[in-house]
Short mmCIF file of C-alpha atoms in Angstrom, two decimals:
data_model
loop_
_atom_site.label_atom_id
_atom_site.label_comp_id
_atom_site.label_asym_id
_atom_site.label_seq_id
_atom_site.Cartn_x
_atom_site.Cartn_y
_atom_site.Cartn_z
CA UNK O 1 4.06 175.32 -139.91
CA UNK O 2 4.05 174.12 -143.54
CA UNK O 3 1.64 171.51 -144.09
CA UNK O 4 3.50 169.81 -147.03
CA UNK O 5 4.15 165.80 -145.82
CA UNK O 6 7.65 164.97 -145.29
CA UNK O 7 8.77 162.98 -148.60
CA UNK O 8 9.92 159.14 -148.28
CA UNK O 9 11.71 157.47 -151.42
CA UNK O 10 11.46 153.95 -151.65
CA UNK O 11 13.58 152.12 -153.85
CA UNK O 12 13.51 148.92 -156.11
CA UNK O 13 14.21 146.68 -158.39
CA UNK O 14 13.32 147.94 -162.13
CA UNK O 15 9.92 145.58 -162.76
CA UNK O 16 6.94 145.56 -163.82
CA UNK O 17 5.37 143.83 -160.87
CA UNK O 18 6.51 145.60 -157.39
CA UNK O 19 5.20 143.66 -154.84
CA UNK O 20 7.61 145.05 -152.36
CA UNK O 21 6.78 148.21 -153.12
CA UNK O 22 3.10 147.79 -153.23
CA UNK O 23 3.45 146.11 -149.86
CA UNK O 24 5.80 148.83 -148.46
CA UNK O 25 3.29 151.76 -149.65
CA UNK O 26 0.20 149.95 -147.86
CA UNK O 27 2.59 149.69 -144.52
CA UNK O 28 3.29 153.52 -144.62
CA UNK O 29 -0.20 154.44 -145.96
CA UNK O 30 -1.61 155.86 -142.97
CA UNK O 31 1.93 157.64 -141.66
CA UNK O 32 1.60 161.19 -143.42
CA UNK O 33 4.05 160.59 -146.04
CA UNK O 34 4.69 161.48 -149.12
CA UNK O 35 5.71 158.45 -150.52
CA UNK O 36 7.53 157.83 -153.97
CA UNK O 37 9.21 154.68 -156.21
CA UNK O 38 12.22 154.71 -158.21
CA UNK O 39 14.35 152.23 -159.81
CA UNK O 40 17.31 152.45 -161.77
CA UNK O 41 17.11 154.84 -164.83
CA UNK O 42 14.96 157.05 -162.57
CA UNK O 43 16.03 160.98 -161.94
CA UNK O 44 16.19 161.50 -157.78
CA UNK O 45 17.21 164.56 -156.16
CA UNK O 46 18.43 163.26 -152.77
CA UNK O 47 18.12 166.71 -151.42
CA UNK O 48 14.37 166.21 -151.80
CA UNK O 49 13.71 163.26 -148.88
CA UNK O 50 13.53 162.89 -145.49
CA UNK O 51 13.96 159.21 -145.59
CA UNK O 52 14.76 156.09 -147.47
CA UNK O 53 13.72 152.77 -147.46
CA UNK O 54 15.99 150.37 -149.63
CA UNK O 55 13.75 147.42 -150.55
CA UNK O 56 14.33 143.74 -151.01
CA UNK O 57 15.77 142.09 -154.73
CA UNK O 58 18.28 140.52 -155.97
CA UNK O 59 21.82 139.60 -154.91
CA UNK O 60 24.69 142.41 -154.09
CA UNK O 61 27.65 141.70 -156.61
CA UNK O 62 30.67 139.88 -154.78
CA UNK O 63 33.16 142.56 -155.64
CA UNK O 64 31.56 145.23 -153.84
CA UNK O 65 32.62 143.65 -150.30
CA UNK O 66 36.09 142.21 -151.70
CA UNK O 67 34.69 138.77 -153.07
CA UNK O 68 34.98 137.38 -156.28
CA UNK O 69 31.54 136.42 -158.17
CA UNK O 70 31.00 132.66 -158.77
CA UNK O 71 29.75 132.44 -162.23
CA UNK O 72 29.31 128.62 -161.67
CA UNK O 73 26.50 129.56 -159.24
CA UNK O 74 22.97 130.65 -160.92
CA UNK O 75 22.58 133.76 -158.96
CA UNK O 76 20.83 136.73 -160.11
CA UNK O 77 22.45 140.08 -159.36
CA UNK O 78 21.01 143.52 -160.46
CA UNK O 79 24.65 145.81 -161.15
CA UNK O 80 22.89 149.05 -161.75
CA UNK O 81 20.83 148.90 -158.86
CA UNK O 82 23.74 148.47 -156.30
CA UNK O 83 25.49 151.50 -158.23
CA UNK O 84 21.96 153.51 -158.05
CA UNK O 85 21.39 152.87 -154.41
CA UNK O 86 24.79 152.91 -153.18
CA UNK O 87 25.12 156.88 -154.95
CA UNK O 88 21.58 157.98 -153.14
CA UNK O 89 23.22 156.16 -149.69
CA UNK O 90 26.43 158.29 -149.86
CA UNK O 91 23.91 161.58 -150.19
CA UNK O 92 21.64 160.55 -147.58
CA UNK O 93 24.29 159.08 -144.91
CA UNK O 94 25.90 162.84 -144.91
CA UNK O 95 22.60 164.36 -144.16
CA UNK O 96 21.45 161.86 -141.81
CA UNK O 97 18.26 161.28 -142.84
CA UNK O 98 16.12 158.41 -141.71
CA UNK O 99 17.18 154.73 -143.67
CA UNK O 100 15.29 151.77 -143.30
CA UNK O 101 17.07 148.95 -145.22
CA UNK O 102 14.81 145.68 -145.97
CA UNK O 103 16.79 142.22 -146.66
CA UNK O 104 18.84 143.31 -149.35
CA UNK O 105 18.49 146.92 -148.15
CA UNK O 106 20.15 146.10 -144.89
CA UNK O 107 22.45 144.43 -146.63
CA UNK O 108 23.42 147.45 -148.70
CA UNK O 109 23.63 149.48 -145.58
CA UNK O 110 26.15 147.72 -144.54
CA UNK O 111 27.83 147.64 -147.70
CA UNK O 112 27.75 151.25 -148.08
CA UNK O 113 30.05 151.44 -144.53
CA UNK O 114 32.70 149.01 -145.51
CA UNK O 115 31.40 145.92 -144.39
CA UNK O 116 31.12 142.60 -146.24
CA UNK O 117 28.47 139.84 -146.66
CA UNK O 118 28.28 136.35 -146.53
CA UNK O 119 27.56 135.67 -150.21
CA UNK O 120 25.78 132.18 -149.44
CA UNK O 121 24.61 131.22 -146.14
CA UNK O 122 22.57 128.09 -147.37
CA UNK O 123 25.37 125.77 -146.69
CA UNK O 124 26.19 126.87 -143.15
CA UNK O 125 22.57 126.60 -141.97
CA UNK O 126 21.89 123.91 -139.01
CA UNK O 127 18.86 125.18 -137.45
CA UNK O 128 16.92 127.01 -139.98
CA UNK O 129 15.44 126.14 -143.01
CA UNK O 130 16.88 127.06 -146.60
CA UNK O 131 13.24 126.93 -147.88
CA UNK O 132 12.32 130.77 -148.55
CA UNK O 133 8.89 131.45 -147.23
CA UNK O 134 6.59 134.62 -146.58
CA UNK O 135 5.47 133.33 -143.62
CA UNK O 136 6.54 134.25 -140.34
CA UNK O 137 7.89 130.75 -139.35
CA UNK O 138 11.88 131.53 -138.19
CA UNK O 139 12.71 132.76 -134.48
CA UNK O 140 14.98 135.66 -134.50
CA UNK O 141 16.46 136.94 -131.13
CA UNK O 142 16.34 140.71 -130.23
CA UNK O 143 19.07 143.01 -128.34
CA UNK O 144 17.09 144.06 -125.11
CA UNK O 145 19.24 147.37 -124.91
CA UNK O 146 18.27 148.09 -128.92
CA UNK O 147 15.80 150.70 -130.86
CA UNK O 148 14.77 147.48 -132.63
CA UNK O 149 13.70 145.86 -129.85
CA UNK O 150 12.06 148.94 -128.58
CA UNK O 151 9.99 149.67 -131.74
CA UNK O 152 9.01 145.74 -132.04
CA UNK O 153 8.51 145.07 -128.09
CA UNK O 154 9.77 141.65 -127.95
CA UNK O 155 13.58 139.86 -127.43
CA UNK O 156 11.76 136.85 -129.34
CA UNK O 157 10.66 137.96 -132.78
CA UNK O 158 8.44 135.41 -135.67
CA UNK O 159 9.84 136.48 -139.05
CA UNK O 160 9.66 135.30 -142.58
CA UNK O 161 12.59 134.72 -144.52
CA UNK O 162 13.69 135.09 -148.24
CA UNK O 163 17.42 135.85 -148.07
CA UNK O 164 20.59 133.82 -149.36
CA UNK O 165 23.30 136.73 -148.18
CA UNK O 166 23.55 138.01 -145.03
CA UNK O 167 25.28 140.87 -143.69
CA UNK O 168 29.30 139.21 -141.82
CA UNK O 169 31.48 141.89 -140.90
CA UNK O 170 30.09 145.21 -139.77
CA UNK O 171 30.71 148.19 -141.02
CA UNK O 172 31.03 152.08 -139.64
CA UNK O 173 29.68 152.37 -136.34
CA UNK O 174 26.88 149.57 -137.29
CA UNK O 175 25.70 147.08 -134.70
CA UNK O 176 24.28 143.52 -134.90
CA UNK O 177 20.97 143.76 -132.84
CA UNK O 178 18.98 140.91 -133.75
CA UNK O 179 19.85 137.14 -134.84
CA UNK O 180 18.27 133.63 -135.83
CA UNK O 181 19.47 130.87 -134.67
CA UNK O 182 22.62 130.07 -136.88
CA UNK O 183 23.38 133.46 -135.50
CA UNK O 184 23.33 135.21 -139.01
CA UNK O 185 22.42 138.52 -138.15
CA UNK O 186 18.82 139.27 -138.60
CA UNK O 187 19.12 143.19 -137.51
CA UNK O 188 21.30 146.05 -137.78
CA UNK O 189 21.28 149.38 -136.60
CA UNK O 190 23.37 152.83 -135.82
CA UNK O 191 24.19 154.13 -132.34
CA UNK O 192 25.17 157.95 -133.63
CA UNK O 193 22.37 158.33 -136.41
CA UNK O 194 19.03 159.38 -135.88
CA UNK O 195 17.54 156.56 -137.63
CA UNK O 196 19.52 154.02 -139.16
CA UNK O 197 18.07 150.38 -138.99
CA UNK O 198 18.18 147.08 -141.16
CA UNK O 199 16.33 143.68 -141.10
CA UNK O 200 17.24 141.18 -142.69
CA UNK O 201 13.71 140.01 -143.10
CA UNK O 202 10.71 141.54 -144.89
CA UNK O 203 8.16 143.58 -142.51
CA UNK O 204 6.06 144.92 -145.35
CA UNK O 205 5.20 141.31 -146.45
CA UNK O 206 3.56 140.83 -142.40
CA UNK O 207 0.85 143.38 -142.23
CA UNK O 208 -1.36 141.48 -140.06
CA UNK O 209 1.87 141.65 -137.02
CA UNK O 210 1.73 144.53 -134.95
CA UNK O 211 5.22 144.28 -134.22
CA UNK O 212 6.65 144.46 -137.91
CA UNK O 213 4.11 147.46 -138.29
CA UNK O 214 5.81 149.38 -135.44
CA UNK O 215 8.66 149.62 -137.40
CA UNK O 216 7.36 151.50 -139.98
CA UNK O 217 5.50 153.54 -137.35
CA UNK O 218 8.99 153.96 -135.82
CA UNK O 219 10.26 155.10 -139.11
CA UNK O 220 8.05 157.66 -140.25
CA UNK O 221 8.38 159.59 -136.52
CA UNK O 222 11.94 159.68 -137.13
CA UNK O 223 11.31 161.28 -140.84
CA UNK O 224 8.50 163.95 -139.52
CA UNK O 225 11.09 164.97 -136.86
CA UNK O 226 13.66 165.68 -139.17
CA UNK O 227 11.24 167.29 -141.45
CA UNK O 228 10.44 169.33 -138.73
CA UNK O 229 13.40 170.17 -136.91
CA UNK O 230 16.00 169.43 -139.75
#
């Protein structure tokens, strides 16, 4: 058996401070992966990975769900990223590799499938704040029957939250497997793949939470079992 670690990719936004990705390489540090960063402008082989985790950023452009932008509204979008993530998703989805998709990651999963967004929730919100925070302050319920509920151990989960879109209509065969309590979905995840899961908050930003480390645990046993077993 080859002892080369299987190879993760972690995508991001082009800056020079990552915190994301700092925070995402501490959660996998101890998982046997080979772990590496790119951003748009970077050369990727797909073929290369085992998995992919599509970090938080910016905004998903409007007209890649069928909306029109708002130029009216101050938001801050990041074009070449959806176009660079979106290209290493339509690889990865045919070889069914393990994705992990992180606030605007899950978003882009879904995105990827044909579904749409919700381009601003912050209007519709009753019972949850607008106020982004890193703290785990906002209730989200869990899907008893669901892998994310499995890999996190709880139907009542303490997240933080830093998100303005959320995913609306699913797409492919995705399912809505966690929400807050606006019911904007909070998690997403695929019956038929072997690892295809999105949360709509950020895990790697909660080390100290045993539950939001279990689902990078979760995630790197699905990539050393396809490294193994293909």
């Amino acid at each position: 058996m080859s002892n080369t670690k299987p190879k993760v990719l972690v995508t991001g936004p082009n800056k020079r401070l990552k915190f994301g990705w700092w925070a995402t390489r501490y959660a996998l540090r101890h998982l046997n992966l080979d772990i590496e960063y790119a951003s748009p402008g970077d050369k990727v082989t797909p073929e290369e990975y085992d998995g992919l985790i599509i970090g938080g950023g910016d905004d998903i452009e409007p007209e890649l769900y069928g909306l029109l932008k708002d130029d009216k509204k101050k938001r801050a979008y990041d074009p070449e990223r959806d176009r660079f993530e979106l290209a290493l998703l339509e690889n990865m989805l045919k070889r069914n590799v393990a994705l992990f998709g992180i606030c605007r990651g899950a978003q882009l999963l879904n995105v990827a499938q044909g579904g749409t967004l919700l381009n601003d929730i912050r209007p519709q919100r009753q019972l949850t704040s607008n106020r982004r925070t890193l703290r785990a302050k906002k209730p989200v319920k869990v899907e008893s029957n669901s892998r994310l509920h499995a890999l996190l151990g709880t139907e009542q989960a303490c997240v933080n939250s830093l998100h303005e879109q959320a995913v609306d209509r699913l797409g492919g065969d995705l399912k809505a497997v966690a929400a807050d309590r606006d019911h904007f979905i909070q998690g997403i995840e695929s019956p038929s793949h072997r690892f295809m899961m999105g949360v709509q908050w950020h895990p790697e930003y909660l080390p100290f939470q045993a539950d939001q480390r279990n689902l990078f645990r979760g995630f790197a046993r699905s990539v050393h079992s396809i490294a193994n077993h293909g």
